[in-house]
Amino acid sequence: MDNEKEYIRSLLPRRSAFLEELRRKSSLTESYAPIVAPDTEQFIVTLLALKKPRRVLEVGTAVGYSSILMADNLPPDSEIITVERYKKHAEIAVDNIFKVGYESRIRVIEGEAAEVLSWLDGDFDFIFLDAAKAQYIEFLPELLRLLNSGGILLSDNVLFHGMTGDDGSVVRRKITIVKRLRMYLEAVTNHPLLTTTLIPIGDGVALSVKK
Ligand SMILES: C[S@@+](CC[C@H](N)C(=O)[O-])C[C@H]1O[C@@H](n2cnc3c(N)ncnc32)[C@H](O)[C@@H]1O
């Protein structure tokens, strides 16, 4: 299995020098949040090629890696809105976005997603959900409101280091997160407005399409 994962990773394309350096720096800087797994990243790029979204919403910017990745793989007239509650992350993201010249294409909104989502206007074709895992279930109604019919909702880390699907792996301090992630997965897999599949790529993603 590990050999297989390594093989898959060996076939992943290189990213821009800027993104490769940002990934390296993120892995070395404790105060930075973890960024998207490389195989999930390529999955996102493939979904963007398929869907060609005009408006993208990201929940959980961290230092801007995945929003820059998405802008790299979308036409210049597309728009990305990304939400981050931690001021320091939002500031670093804005700085990184400026460095790559994407300040007119990516808008960073600093704030708590539950609050920001409530006043955002809809019409998104693609949503990348990558914030606090225990809050996914709380965000779902607003995400559904914001997503176009035919739009994609990609939720990251839903298998949560193997804990979501295996009681024996759940560490005590993560019990609440795992319970809430399970509620989220129950909701998106049974929701009448969504067609969802769970994919064990990276830390596990839920790929949902709105009917
Ligand atoms: C896993 S990181 C995002 C990584 C980023 N998407 C990437 O791949 O480059 C999660 C980020 O979401 C932010 N976050 C967590 N919960 C949030 C919330 N409720 N509202 C806004 N931001 C949140 C955290 O501060 C953190 O920076």
PDB file of C-alpha atoms and ligand atoms in Angstrom:
ATOM      1  CA  MET A   1       0.000   0.000   0.000  1.00  0.00           C
ATOM      2  CA  ASP A   2       2.772   2.420   0.951  1.00  0.00           C
ATOM      3  CA  ASN A   3       4.605   1.480  -2.249  1.00  0.00           C
ATOM      4  CA  GLU A   4       1.451   2.197  -4.188  1.00  0.00           C
ATOM      5  CA  LYS A   5       1.066   5.610  -2.528  1.00  0.00           C
ATOM      6  CA  GLU A   6       4.684   6.389  -3.267  1.00  0.00           C
ATOM      7  CA  TYR A   7       4.240   5.337  -6.883  1.00  0.00           C
ATOM      8  CA  ILE A   8       1.185   7.597  -7.255  1.00  0.00           C
ATOM      9  CA  ARG A   9       3.095  10.487  -5.696  1.00  0.00           C
ATOM     10  CA  SER A  10       6.023   9.889  -8.069  1.00  0.00           C
ATOM     11  CA  LEU A  11       3.681  10.669 -10.981  1.00  0.00           C
ATOM     12  CA  LEU A  12       2.355  13.949  -9.592  1.00  0.00           C
ATOM     13  CA  PRO A  13       3.313  16.979 -11.672  1.00  0.00           C
ATOM     14  CA  ARG A  14       5.694  19.637 -10.373  1.00  0.00           C
ATOM     15  CA  ARG A  15       4.188  22.896  -9.175  1.00  0.00           C
ATOM     16  CA  SER A  16       5.517  26.421  -9.642  1.00  0.00           C
ATOM     17  CA  ALA A  17       8.751  27.216  -7.795  1.00  0.00           C
ATOM     18  CA  PHE A  18       6.698  29.562  -5.576  1.00  0.00           C
ATOM     19  CA  LEU A  19       4.235  26.839  -4.522  1.00  0.00           C
ATOM     20  CA  GLU A  20       6.974  24.260  -3.999  1.00  0.00           C
ATOM     21  CA  GLU A  21       8.800  26.672  -1.726  1.00  0.00           C
ATOM     22  CA  LEU A  22       5.569  27.526   0.121  1.00  0.00           C
ATOM     23  CA  ARG A  23       4.872  23.830   0.706  1.00  0.00           C
ATOM     24  CA  ARG A  24       8.411  23.335   1.977  1.00  0.00           C
ATOM     25  CA  LYS A  25       8.160  26.366   4.252  1.00  0.00           C
ATOM     26  CA  SER A  26       4.733  25.291   5.554  1.00  0.00           C
ATOM     27  CA  SER A  27       6.030  21.881   6.507  1.00  0.00           C
ATOM     28  CA  LEU A  28       8.866  23.507   8.480  1.00  0.00           C
ATOM     29  CA  THR A  29       6.891  26.289  10.153  1.00  0.00           C
ATOM     30  CA  GLU A  30       4.916  25.147  13.157  1.00  0.00           C
ATOM     31  CA  SER A  31       2.659  28.197  13.255  1.00  0.00           C
ATOM     32  CA  TYR A  32       1.458  27.525   9.678  1.00  0.00           C
ATOM     33  CA  ALA A  33      -1.567  25.237   9.299  1.00  0.00           C
ATOM     34  CA  PRO A  34      -1.145  22.019   7.311  1.00  0.00           C
ATOM     35  CA  ILE A  35      -1.754  22.467   3.605  1.00  0.00           C
ATOM     36  CA  VAL A  36      -3.572  20.200   1.184  1.00  0.00           C
ATOM     37  CA  ALA A  37      -1.984  16.758   0.575  1.00  0.00           C
ATOM     38  CA  PRO A  38      -0.163  16.484  -2.782  1.00  0.00           C
ATOM     39  CA  ASP A  39      -2.483  13.789  -4.182  1.00  0.00           C
ATOM     40  CA  THR A  40      -5.573  15.727  -3.078  1.00  0.00           C
ATOM     41  CA  GLU A  41      -4.047  18.784  -4.695  1.00  0.00           C
ATOM     42  CA  GLN A  42      -3.833  16.988  -8.042  1.00  0.00           C
ATOM     43  CA  PHE A  43      -7.408  15.798  -7.564  1.00  0.00           C
ATOM     44  CA  ILE A  44      -8.487  19.436  -7.165  1.00  0.00           C
ATOM     45  CA  VAL A  45      -6.587  20.446 -10.313  1.00  0.00           C
ATOM     46  CA  THR A  46      -8.328  17.636 -12.221  1.00  0.00           C
ATOM     47  CA  LEU A  47     -11.762  18.684 -10.925  1.00  0.00           C
ATOM     48  CA  LEU A  48     -11.073  22.272 -11.979  1.00  0.00           C
ATOM     49  CA  ALA A  49     -10.148  21.072 -15.479  1.00  0.00           C
ATOM     50  CA  LEU A  50     -13.413  19.139 -15.608  1.00  0.00           C
ATOM     51  CA  LYS A  51     -15.729  21.734 -14.086  1.00  0.00           C
ATOM     52  CA  LYS A  52     -14.086  24.981 -15.266  1.00  0.00           C
ATOM     53  CA  PRO A  53     -15.629  26.988 -12.403  1.00  0.00           C
ATOM     54  CA  ARG A  54     -16.137  30.711 -12.809  1.00  0.00           C
ATOM     55  CA  ARG A  55     -16.496  31.397  -9.068  1.00  0.00           C
ATOM     56  CA  VAL A  56     -14.684  29.427  -6.385  1.00  0.00           C
ATOM     57  CA  LEU A  57     -15.128  29.566  -2.624  1.00  0.00           C
ATOM     58  CA  GLU A  58     -12.555  28.190  -0.233  1.00  0.00           C
ATOM     59  CA  VAL A  59     -13.183  27.831   3.491  1.00  0.00           C
ATOM     60  CA  GLY A  60      -9.794  27.690   5.251  1.00  0.00           C
ATOM     61  CA  THR A  61      -7.096  29.711   3.491  1.00  0.00           C
ATOM     62  CA  ALA A  62      -4.118  29.082   5.788  1.00  0.00           C
ATOM     63  CA  VAL A  63      -1.173  30.766   4.027  1.00  0.00           C
ATOM     64  CA  GLY A  64      -2.799  30.768   0.592  1.00  0.00           C
ATOM     65  CA  TYR A  65      -1.277  27.624  -0.921  1.00  0.00           C
ATOM     66  CA  SER A  66      -4.464  26.022  -2.248  1.00  0.00           C
ATOM     67  CA  SER A  67      -6.009  29.304  -3.408  1.00  0.00           C
ATOM     68  CA  ILE A  68      -2.858  30.113  -5.423  1.00  0.00           C
ATOM     69  CA  LEU A  69      -2.879  26.543  -6.772  1.00  0.00           C
ATOM     70  CA  MET A  70      -6.482  26.996  -7.920  1.00  0.00           C
ATOM     71  CA  ALA A  71      -5.744  30.383  -9.510  1.00  0.00           C
ATOM     72  CA  ASP A  72      -2.771  28.786 -11.331  1.00  0.00           C
ATOM     73  CA  ASN A  73      -5.213  26.311 -12.836  1.00  0.00           C
ATOM     74  CA  LEU A  74      -8.123  28.590 -13.722  1.00  0.00           C
ATOM     75  CA  PRO A  75      -8.589  31.234 -16.404  1.00  0.00           C
ATOM     76  CA  PRO A  76      -7.779  34.826 -15.364  1.00  0.00           C
ATOM     77  CA  ASP A  77     -11.438  35.903 -15.430  1.00  0.00           C
ATOM     78  CA  SER A  78     -12.400  33.432 -12.696  1.00  0.00           C
ATOM     79  CA  GLU A  79     -12.826  34.633  -9.122  1.00  0.00           C
ATOM     80  CA  ILE A  80     -11.697  32.968  -5.888  1.00  0.00           C
ATOM     81  CA  ILE A  81     -12.976  33.974  -2.470  1.00  0.00           C
ATOM     82  CA  THR A  82     -11.213  32.398   0.480  1.00  0.00           C
ATOM     83  CA  VAL A  83     -12.107  32.674   4.177  1.00  0.00           C
ATOM     84  CA  GLU A  84      -9.651  32.565   7.081  1.00  0.00           C
ATOM     85  CA  ARG A  85     -10.327  33.355  10.744  1.00  0.00           C
ATOM     86  CA  TYR A  86      -6.769  33.483  12.007  1.00  0.00           C
ATOM     87  CA  LYS A  87      -5.440  36.995  11.384  1.00  0.00           C
ATOM     88  CA  LYS A  88      -1.823  35.936  11.060  1.00  0.00           C
ATOM     89  CA  HIS A  89      -2.636  33.293   8.428  1.00  0.00           C
ATOM     90  CA  ALA A  90      -4.851  35.719   6.512  1.00  0.00           C
ATOM     91  CA  GLU A  91      -2.053  38.316   6.456  1.00  0.00           C
ATOM     92  CA  ILE A  92       0.539  35.823   5.232  1.00  0.00           C
ATOM     93  CA  ALA A  93      -1.913  34.598   2.574  1.00  0.00           C
ATOM     94  CA  VAL A  94      -2.545  38.150   1.331  1.00  0.00           C
ATOM     95  CA  ASP A  95       1.208  38.708   1.152  1.00  0.00           C
ATOM     96  CA  ASN A  96       1.765  35.446  -0.785  1.00  0.00           C
ATOM     97  CA  ILE A  97      -1.108  36.233  -3.152  1.00  0.00           C
ATOM     98  CA  PHE A  98       0.401  39.661  -3.805  1.00  0.00           C
ATOM     99  CA  LYS A  99       3.815  38.111  -4.494  1.00  0.00           C
ATOM    100  CA  VAL A 100       2.378  35.967  -7.294  1.00  0.00           C
ATOM    101  CA  GLY A 101       0.331  38.884  -8.680  1.00  0.00           C
ATOM    102  CA  TYR A 102      -3.094  37.341  -7.989  1.00  0.00           C
ATOM    103  CA  GLU A 103      -4.490  40.120  -5.784  1.00  0.00           C
ATOM    104  CA  SER A 104      -7.228  40.912  -8.319  1.00  0.00           C
ATOM    105  CA  ARG A 105      -8.205  37.234  -8.656  1.00  0.00           C
ATOM    106  CA  ILE A 106      -8.190  35.996  -5.065  1.00  0.00           C
ATOM    107  CA  ARG A 107     -10.043  37.806  -2.291  1.00  0.00           C
ATOM    108  CA  VAL A 108      -9.124  36.808   1.253  1.00  0.00           C
ATOM    109  CA  ILE A 109     -11.884  37.451   3.768  1.00  0.00           C
ATOM    110  CA  GLU A 110     -10.636  37.433   7.325  1.00  0.00           C
ATOM    111  CA  GLY A 111     -13.293  36.154   9.685  1.00  0.00           C
ATOM    112  CA  GLU A 112     -15.058  33.207  11.234  1.00  0.00           C
ATOM    113  CA  ALA A 113     -16.491  31.159   8.380  1.00  0.00           C
ATOM    114  CA  ALA A 114     -19.842  30.534  10.102  1.00  0.00           C
ATOM    115  CA  GLU A 115     -20.356  34.296  10.174  1.00  0.00           C
ATOM    116  CA  VAL A 116     -18.841  35.117   6.742  1.00  0.00           C
ATOM    117  CA  LEU A 117     -20.816  32.387   4.959  1.00  0.00           C
ATOM    118  CA  SER A 118     -24.053  33.835   6.341  1.00  0.00           C
ATOM    119  CA  TRP A 119     -23.625  37.124   4.448  1.00  0.00           C
ATOM    120  CA  LEU A 120     -21.792  35.950   1.312  1.00  0.00           C
ATOM    121  CA  ASP A 121     -23.737  35.970  -1.936  1.00  0.00           C
ATOM    122  CA  GLY A 122     -24.175  32.677  -3.728  1.00  0.00           C
ATOM    123  CA  ASP A 123     -23.402  31.561  -7.245  1.00  0.00           C
ATOM    124  CA  PHE A 124     -20.308  29.426  -6.619  1.00  0.00           C
ATOM    125  CA  ASP A 125     -19.446  26.602  -9.001  1.00  0.00           C
ATOM    126  CA  PHE A 126     -16.799  25.017  -6.794  1.00  0.00           C
ATOM    127  CA  ILE A 127     -16.334  25.037  -3.024  1.00  0.00           C
ATOM    128  CA  PHE A 128     -13.248  23.694  -1.296  1.00  0.00           C
ATOM    129  CA  LEU A 129     -14.009  23.061   2.372  1.00  0.00           C
ATOM    130  CA  ASP A 130     -10.801  22.830   4.393  1.00  0.00           C
ATOM    131  CA  ALA A 131     -11.369  24.506   7.780  1.00  0.00           C
ATOM    132  CA  ALA A 132     -12.071  23.156  11.298  1.00  0.00           C
ATOM    133  CA  LYS A 133     -13.423  19.661  10.690  1.00  0.00           C
ATOM    134  CA  ALA A 134     -15.869  19.747  13.613  1.00  0.00           C
ATOM    135  CA  GLN A 135     -17.613  22.725  12.002  1.00  0.00           C
ATOM    136  CA  TYR A 136     -18.295  21.161   8.585  1.00  0.00           C
ATOM    137  CA  ILE A 137     -21.765  20.072   9.679  1.00  0.00           C
ATOM    138  CA  GLU A 138     -22.527  23.593  10.900  1.00  0.00           C
ATOM    139  CA  PHE A 139     -21.420  25.116   7.556  1.00  0.00           C
ATOM    140  CA  LEU A 140     -23.430  22.748   5.378  1.00  0.00           C
ATOM    141  CA  PRO A 141     -26.732  24.699   5.075  1.00  0.00           C
ATOM    142  CA  GLU A 142     -24.937  27.901   4.004  1.00  0.00           C
ATOM    143  CA  LEU A 143     -22.642  25.998   1.636  1.00  0.00           C
ATOM    144  CA  LEU A 144     -25.689  24.477  -0.028  1.00  0.00           C
ATOM    145  CA  ARG A 145     -27.231  27.919  -0.367  1.00  0.00           C
ATOM    146  CA  LEU A 146     -24.021  29.289  -1.921  1.00  0.00           C
ATOM    147  CA  LEU A 147     -23.445  26.416  -4.375  1.00  0.00           C
ATOM    148  CA  ASN A 148     -24.930  26.490  -7.873  1.00  0.00           C
ATOM    149  CA  SER A 149     -26.902  23.580  -9.204  1.00  0.00           C
ATOM    150  CA  GLY A 150     -24.291  21.281 -10.797  1.00  0.00           C
ATOM    151  CA  GLY A 151     -21.653  22.833  -8.539  1.00  0.00           C
ATOM    152  CA  ILE A 152     -19.019  20.821  -6.690  1.00  0.00           C
ATOM    153  CA  LEU A 153     -18.412  20.758  -2.948  1.00  0.00           C
ATOM    154  CA  LEU A 154     -15.087  19.132  -2.087  1.00  0.00           C
ATOM    155  CA  SER A 155     -14.587  18.541   1.649  1.00  0.00           C
ATOM    156  CA  ASP A 156     -11.088  17.661   2.800  1.00  0.00           C
ATOM    157  CA  ASN A 157      -9.759  15.480   5.654  1.00  0.00           C
ATOM    158  CA  VAL A 158     -13.055  13.683   6.141  1.00  0.00           C
ATOM    159  CA  LEU A 159     -11.371  10.365   6.997  1.00  0.00           C
ATOM    160  CA  PHE A 160      -9.282  12.225   9.580  1.00  0.00           C
ATOM    161  CA  HIS A 161      -6.153  10.077   9.843  1.00  0.00           C
ATOM    162  CA  GLY A 162      -8.210   6.894   9.619  1.00  0.00           C
ATOM    163  CA  MET A 163     -10.272   7.777  12.704  1.00  0.00           C
ATOM    164  CA  THR A 164     -13.625   8.496  11.033  1.00  0.00           C
ATOM    165  CA  GLY A 165     -14.029   4.951   9.769  1.00  0.00           C
ATOM    166  CA  ASP A 166     -12.456   3.056  12.642  1.00  0.00           C
ATOM    167  CA  ASP A 167     -13.485   3.379  16.304  1.00  0.00           C
ATOM    168  CA  GLY A 168     -10.296   1.624  17.362  1.00  0.00           C
ATOM    169  CA  SER A 169      -8.130   4.417  15.909  1.00  0.00           C
ATOM    170  CA  VAL A 170      -9.935   7.319  17.576  1.00  0.00           C
ATOM    171  CA  VAL A 171      -7.732   9.119  20.085  1.00  0.00           C
ATOM    172  CA  ARG A 172      -9.600  10.470  23.098  1.00  0.00           C
ATOM    173  CA  ARG A 173      -9.124  14.178  22.486  1.00  0.00           C
ATOM    174  CA  LYS A 174     -10.441  13.833  18.932  1.00  0.00           C
ATOM    175  CA  ILE A 175     -13.696  12.053  19.801  1.00  0.00           C
ATOM    176  CA  THR A 176     -15.869  15.149  19.278  1.00  0.00           C
ATOM    177  CA  ILE A 177     -14.289  15.989  15.925  1.00  0.00           C
ATOM    178  CA  VAL A 178     -14.753  12.413  14.721  1.00  0.00           C
ATOM    179  CA  LYS A 179     -18.407  12.355  15.888  1.00  0.00           C
ATOM    180  CA  ARG A 180     -19.118  15.609  14.080  1.00  0.00           C
ATOM    181  CA  LEU A 181     -17.293  14.479  10.938  1.00  0.00           C
ATOM    182  CA  ARG A 182     -19.428  11.329  10.939  1.00  0.00           C
ATOM    183  CA  MET A 183     -22.545  13.511  11.240  1.00  0.00           C
ATOM    184  CA  TYR A 184     -21.292  15.546   8.282  1.00  0.00           C
ATOM    185  CA  LEU A 185     -20.641  12.457   6.165  1.00  0.00           C
ATOM    186  CA  GLU A 186     -24.078  11.038   7.054  1.00  0.00           C
ATOM    187  CA  ALA A 187     -25.570  14.377   5.985  1.00  0.00           C
ATOM    188  CA  VAL A 188     -23.748  14.746   2.659  1.00  0.00           C
ATOM    189  CA  THR A 189     -24.155  11.111   1.637  1.00  0.00           C
ATOM    190  CA  ASN A 190     -27.915  11.145   2.354  1.00  0.00           C
ATOM    191  CA  HIS A 191     -28.791  14.702   1.391  1.00  0.00           C
ATOM    192  CA  PRO A 192     -31.559  14.915  -1.237  1.00  0.00           C
ATOM    193  CA  LEU A 193     -29.780  17.821  -2.951  1.00  0.00           C
ATOM    194  CA  LEU A 194     -26.376  16.118  -3.174  1.00  0.00           C
ATOM    195  CA  THR A 195     -24.756  13.221  -4.939  1.00  0.00           C
ATOM    196  CA  THR A 196     -21.685  12.334  -2.883  1.00  0.00           C
ATOM    197  CA  THR A 197     -18.834   9.901  -3.018  1.00  0.00           C
ATOM    198  CA  LEU A 198     -16.119   9.416  -0.391  1.00  0.00           C
ATOM    199  CA  ILE A 199     -12.640   8.955  -1.767  1.00  0.00           C
ATOM    200  CA  PRO A 200      -9.667   7.743   0.287  1.00  0.00           C
ATOM    201  CA  ILE A 201      -7.216  10.141  -1.294  1.00  0.00           C
ATOM    202  CA  GLY A 202      -4.886  12.191   0.911  1.00  0.00           C
ATOM    203  CA  ASP A 203      -6.665  12.363   4.271  1.00  0.00           C
ATOM    204  CA  GLY A 204      -9.975  11.446   2.612  1.00  0.00           C
ATOM    205  CA  VAL A 205     -12.273  13.712   0.635  1.00  0.00           C
ATOM    206  CA  ALA A 206     -16.025  13.889   0.164  1.00  0.00           C
ATOM    207  CA  LEU A 207     -16.868  14.865  -3.398  1.00  0.00           C
ATOM    208  CA  SER A 208     -20.422  16.196  -3.578  1.00  0.00           C
ATOM    209  CA  VAL A 209     -22.286  17.520  -6.595  1.00  0.00           C
ATOM    210  CA  LYS A 210     -25.404  19.618  -6.109  1.00  0.00           C
ATOM    211  CA  LYS A 211     -28.410  18.428  -8.101  1.00  0.00           C
TER     212      LYS A 211
HETATM  213  C1  LIG B   1      -5.972  22.937   6.806  1.00  0.00           C
HETATM  214  S1  LIG B   1      -5.758  24.661   6.853  1.00  0.00           S
HETATM  215  C2  LIG B   1      -6.161  25.179   5.231  1.00  0.00           C
HETATM  216  C3  LIG B   1      -5.122  24.804   4.227  1.00  0.00           C
HETATM  217  C4  LIG B   1      -5.307  25.442   2.855  1.00  0.00           C
HETATM  218  N1  LIG B   1      -6.629  25.174   2.327  1.00  0.00           N
HETATM  219  C5  LIG B   1      -4.273  24.896   1.900  1.00  0.00           C
HETATM  220  O1  LIG B   1      -4.401  23.727   1.478  1.00  0.00           O
HETATM  221  O2  LIG B   1      -3.325  25.631   1.566  1.00  0.00           O
HETATM  222  C6  LIG B   1      -7.164  25.183   7.745  1.00  0.00           C
HETATM  223  C7  LIG B   1      -7.273  26.687   7.942  1.00  0.00           C
HETATM  224  O3  LIG B   1      -8.622  26.985   8.230  1.00  0.00           O
HETATM  225  C8  LIG B   1      -8.687  27.980   9.214  1.00  0.00           C
HETATM  226  N2  LIG B   1      -9.975  27.809   9.873  1.00  0.00           N
HETATM  227  C9  LIG B   1     -10.351  26.772  10.678  1.00  0.00           C
HETATM  228  N3  LIG B   1     -11.616  26.927  11.061  1.00  0.00           N
HETATM  229  C10 LIG B   1     -12.062  28.091  10.515  1.00  0.00           C
HETATM  230  C11 LIG B   1     -13.285  28.793  10.594  1.00  0.00           C
HETATM  231  N4  LIG B   1     -14.301  28.342  11.310  1.00  0.00           N
HETATM  232  N5  LIG B   1     -13.396  29.946   9.908  1.00  0.00           N
HETATM  233  C12 LIG B   1     -12.359  30.417   9.168  1.00  0.00           C
HETATM  234  N6  LIG B   1     -11.164  29.801   9.089  1.00  0.00           N
HETATM  235  C13 LIG B   1     -11.014  28.646   9.747  1.00  0.00           C
HETATM  236  C14 LIG B   1      -7.484  27.711  10.107  1.00  0.00           C
HETATM  237  O4  LIG B   1      -7.107  28.879  10.807  1.00  0.00           O
HETATM  238  C15 LIG B   1      -6.450  27.242   9.096  1.00  0.00           C
HETATM  239  O5  LIG B   1      -5.643  28.307   8.658  1.00  0.00           O
END
